[in-house]
CSV table of C-alpha atoms in Angstrom, one decimal:
chain,number,residue,atom,x,y,z
A,1,MET,CA,-25.8,64.8,43.8
A,2,SER,CA,-24.9,62.4,46.5
A,3,GLN,CA,-22.0,60.0,46.5
A,4,ARG,CA,-24.4,57.0,46.6
A,5,GLY,CA,-25.6,57.6,43.1
A,6,LYS,CA,-22.2,57.4,41.6
A,7,LYS,CA,-20.6,54.2,40.3
A,8,PRO,CA,-17.2,53.5,41.8
A,9,THR,CA,-14.4,53.9,39.3
A,10,ARG,CA,-11.7,51.3,39.2
A,11,LYS,CA,-8.1,52.3,39.0
A,12,GLY,CA,-5.7,49.8,37.5
A,13,HIS,CA,-6.3,46.7,35.5
A,14,LEU,CA,-6.9,43.0,35.8
A,15,GLU,CA,-3.9,40.8,35.8
A,16,ASP,CA,-3.6,37.2,34.7
A,17,ALA,CA,-3.6,34.9,37.7
A,18,SER,CA,-0.4,33.2,36.6
A,19,GLU,CA,1.3,36.6,36.5
A,20,VAL,CA,0.1,37.4,40.1
A,21,LEU,CA,1.3,34.0,41.3
A,22,GLN,CA,4.7,34.3,39.6
A,23,SER,CA,5.1,37.8,41.1
A,24,LEU,CA,4.3,36.5,44.6
A,25,LEU,CA,6.6,33.5,44.3
A,26,ALA,CA,9.5,35.4,42.7
A,27,LYS,CA,9.6,37.8,45.6
A,28,GLY,CA,8.9,35.4,48.5
A,29,LYS,CA,11.3,33.6,50.7
A,30,GLY,CA,9.2,30.7,51.9
A,31,PRO,CA,9.6,27.0,50.9
A,32,LEU,CA,7.1,27.3,48.0
A,33,ALA,CA,8.9,30.4,46.6
A,34,GLN,CA,12.3,28.6,46.9
A,35,SER,CA,10.9,25.6,45.0
A,36,PHE,CA,9.5,27.9,42.3
A,37,THR,CA,12.8,29.7,41.9
A,38,ARG,CA,14.7,26.3,41.7
A,39,TRP,CA,12.2,25.1,39.1
A,40,LYS,CA,12.5,28.3,37.1
A,41,LEU,CA,16.3,28.1,37.1
A,42,TRP,CA,16.2,24.4,36.2
A,43,SER,CA,13.8,24.9,33.3
A,44,ASN,CA,15.9,27.9,31.9
A,45,TRP,CA,19.3,26.5,32.7
A,46,ASP,CA,20.4,26.6,29.0
A,47,LYS,CA,19.5,30.3,28.8
A,48,VAL,CA,21.3,31.2,32.1
A,49,VAL,CA,24.6,29.4,31.6
A,50,GLY,CA,24.5,28.9,27.8
A,51,PRO,CA,23.7,25.8,25.7
A,52,SER,CA,27.3,24.5,25.7
A,53,MET,CA,27.6,24.4,29.5
A,54,ALA,CA,24.0,23.4,30.0
A,55,ALA,CA,24.5,20.3,27.8
A,56,HIS,CA,27.0,19.0,30.5
A,57,SER,CA,25.5,20.3,33.7
A,58,ALA,CA,22.2,20.8,35.7
A,59,PRO,CA,21.2,22.4,38.9
A,60,VAL,CA,20.1,19.6,41.2
A,61,ASP,CA,19.7,21.0,44.7
A,62,TYR,CA,19.6,24.2,46.7
A,63,ASN,CA,20.0,24.8,50.4
A,64,LYS,CA,20.4,28.1,52.3
A,65,GLY,CA,22.1,30.0,49.5
A,66,CYS,CA,24.2,27.1,48.2
A,67,LEU,CA,23.3,25.7,44.7
A,68,ILE,CA,24.4,22.1,43.9
A,69,VAL,CA,25.2,21.6,40.2
A,70,TRP,CA,25.7,18.2,38.6
A,71,VAL,CA,28.5,18.1,36.0
A,72,ASP,CA,29.0,15.1,33.6
A,73,SER,CA,32.8,14.9,33.8
A,74,SER,CA,35.7,15.9,36.0
A,75,VAL,CA,37.1,18.0,33.2
A,76,ARG,CA,33.9,20.0,32.9
A,77,LEU,CA,33.7,20.3,36.7
A,78,GLN,CA,37.1,21.9,36.8
A,79,GLU,CA,36.1,24.3,34.1
A,80,MET,CA,33.0,25.3,36.0
A,81,VAL,CA,35.1,25.8,39.2
A,82,PHE,CA,37.1,28.4,37.4
A,83,LEU,CA,33.9,30.1,36.3
A,84,VAL,CA,32.1,30.0,39.7
A,85,ARG,CA,32.0,33.7,40.2
A,86,GLN,CA,30.6,34.4,36.7
A,87,LEU,CA,28.1,31.6,37.1
A,88,ARG,CA,26.9,32.9,40.5
A,89,GLU,CA,26.5,36.4,39.0
A,90,GLN,CA,24.5,35.0,36.0
A,91,ILE,CA,22.2,33.0,38.2
A,92,ASN,CA,21.6,35.9,40.6
A,93,ASN,CA,20.9,38.2,37.7
A,94,PHE,CA,18.4,35.8,36.2
A,95,VAL,CA,16.6,35.4,39.6
A,96,GLY,CA,16.7,39.1,40.1
A,97,ARG,CA,18.1,39.0,43.6
A,98,GLN,CA,21.1,37.7,45.7
A,99,TRP,CA,19.8,34.2,45.8
A,100,ILE,CA,23.0,32.2,45.4
A,101,ARG,CA,25.9,32.7,47.8
A,102,SER,CA,27.9,29.7,46.8
A,103,ILE,CA,27.9,26.9,44.3
A,104,ARG,CA,29.1,23.3,44.8
A,105,PHE,CA,29.6,20.8,42.0
A,106,THR,CA,29.0,17.1,42.0
A,107,LEU,CA,29.6,14.2,39.6
A,108,ASP,CA,26.7,12.2,41.3
A,109,ARG,CA,23.9,11.9,38.8
A,110,HIS,CA,21.5,10.4,41.3
A,111,HIS,CA,19.6,13.6,41.8
A,112,VAL,CA,19.5,15.1,38.3
A,113,PRO,CA,15.9,15.7,37.2
A,114,GLN,CA,14.8,14.7,33.8
A,115,ALA,CA,13.0,17.0,31.4
A,116,GLY,CA,9.5,15.7,32.1
A,117,GLU,CA,9.8,15.7,35.9
A,118,ALA,CA,8.3,19.2,36.4
A,119,PRO,CA,4.6,18.8,37.3
A,120,GLU,CA,2.5,19.3,34.2
A,121,SER,CA,0.3,21.8,36.1
A,122,TRP,CA,3.4,24.0,36.8
A,123,ASN,CA,4.5,23.7,33.2
A,124,GLN,CA,1.0,24.8,32.0
A,125,LEU,CA,0.7,27.6,34.5
A,126,PHE,CA,4.1,29.2,34.1
A,127,ASN,CA,4.8,28.5,30.4
A,128,SER,CA,1.5,29.1,28.7
A,129,GLY,CA,-0.1,31.6,31.0
A,130,SER,CA,2.9,34.0,31.1
A,131,LYS,CA,3.6,36.0,28.1
A,132,GLY,CA,7.4,35.9,28.2
A,133,SER,CA,7.6,36.8,31.8
A,134,ASN,CA,10.3,35.4,34.0
A,135,LEU,CA,11.7,36.1,37.5
A,136,ARG,CA,13.1,39.4,36.6
């Protein structure tokens, strides 16, 4: 029998589009991938640093390996300075790669995003479409 008569067999399985996109963004180094990583960290901040610390801080900016974290008081800021190595390790573990080289803290609330600021399309795509997946 010739090869033309056979049906091609597929190896593998279909993946959800959001899983494919998350995988590409999590491994990438471009501006979109960096924005996705920042958004994922911001939306999971309480899981990364713990609810007590998250209640008084938020990641507000990222530039070339430096994460800027807003803190609500100078006392909390000093506490976080003492924990900077641990925080950097926790964040890099969450992201799944050496993403953060340094962390700077600020008391300036001007750039702190609010809970509803993530685009709804991103929330729907990455929260409802992924079954418990994250950047790991």
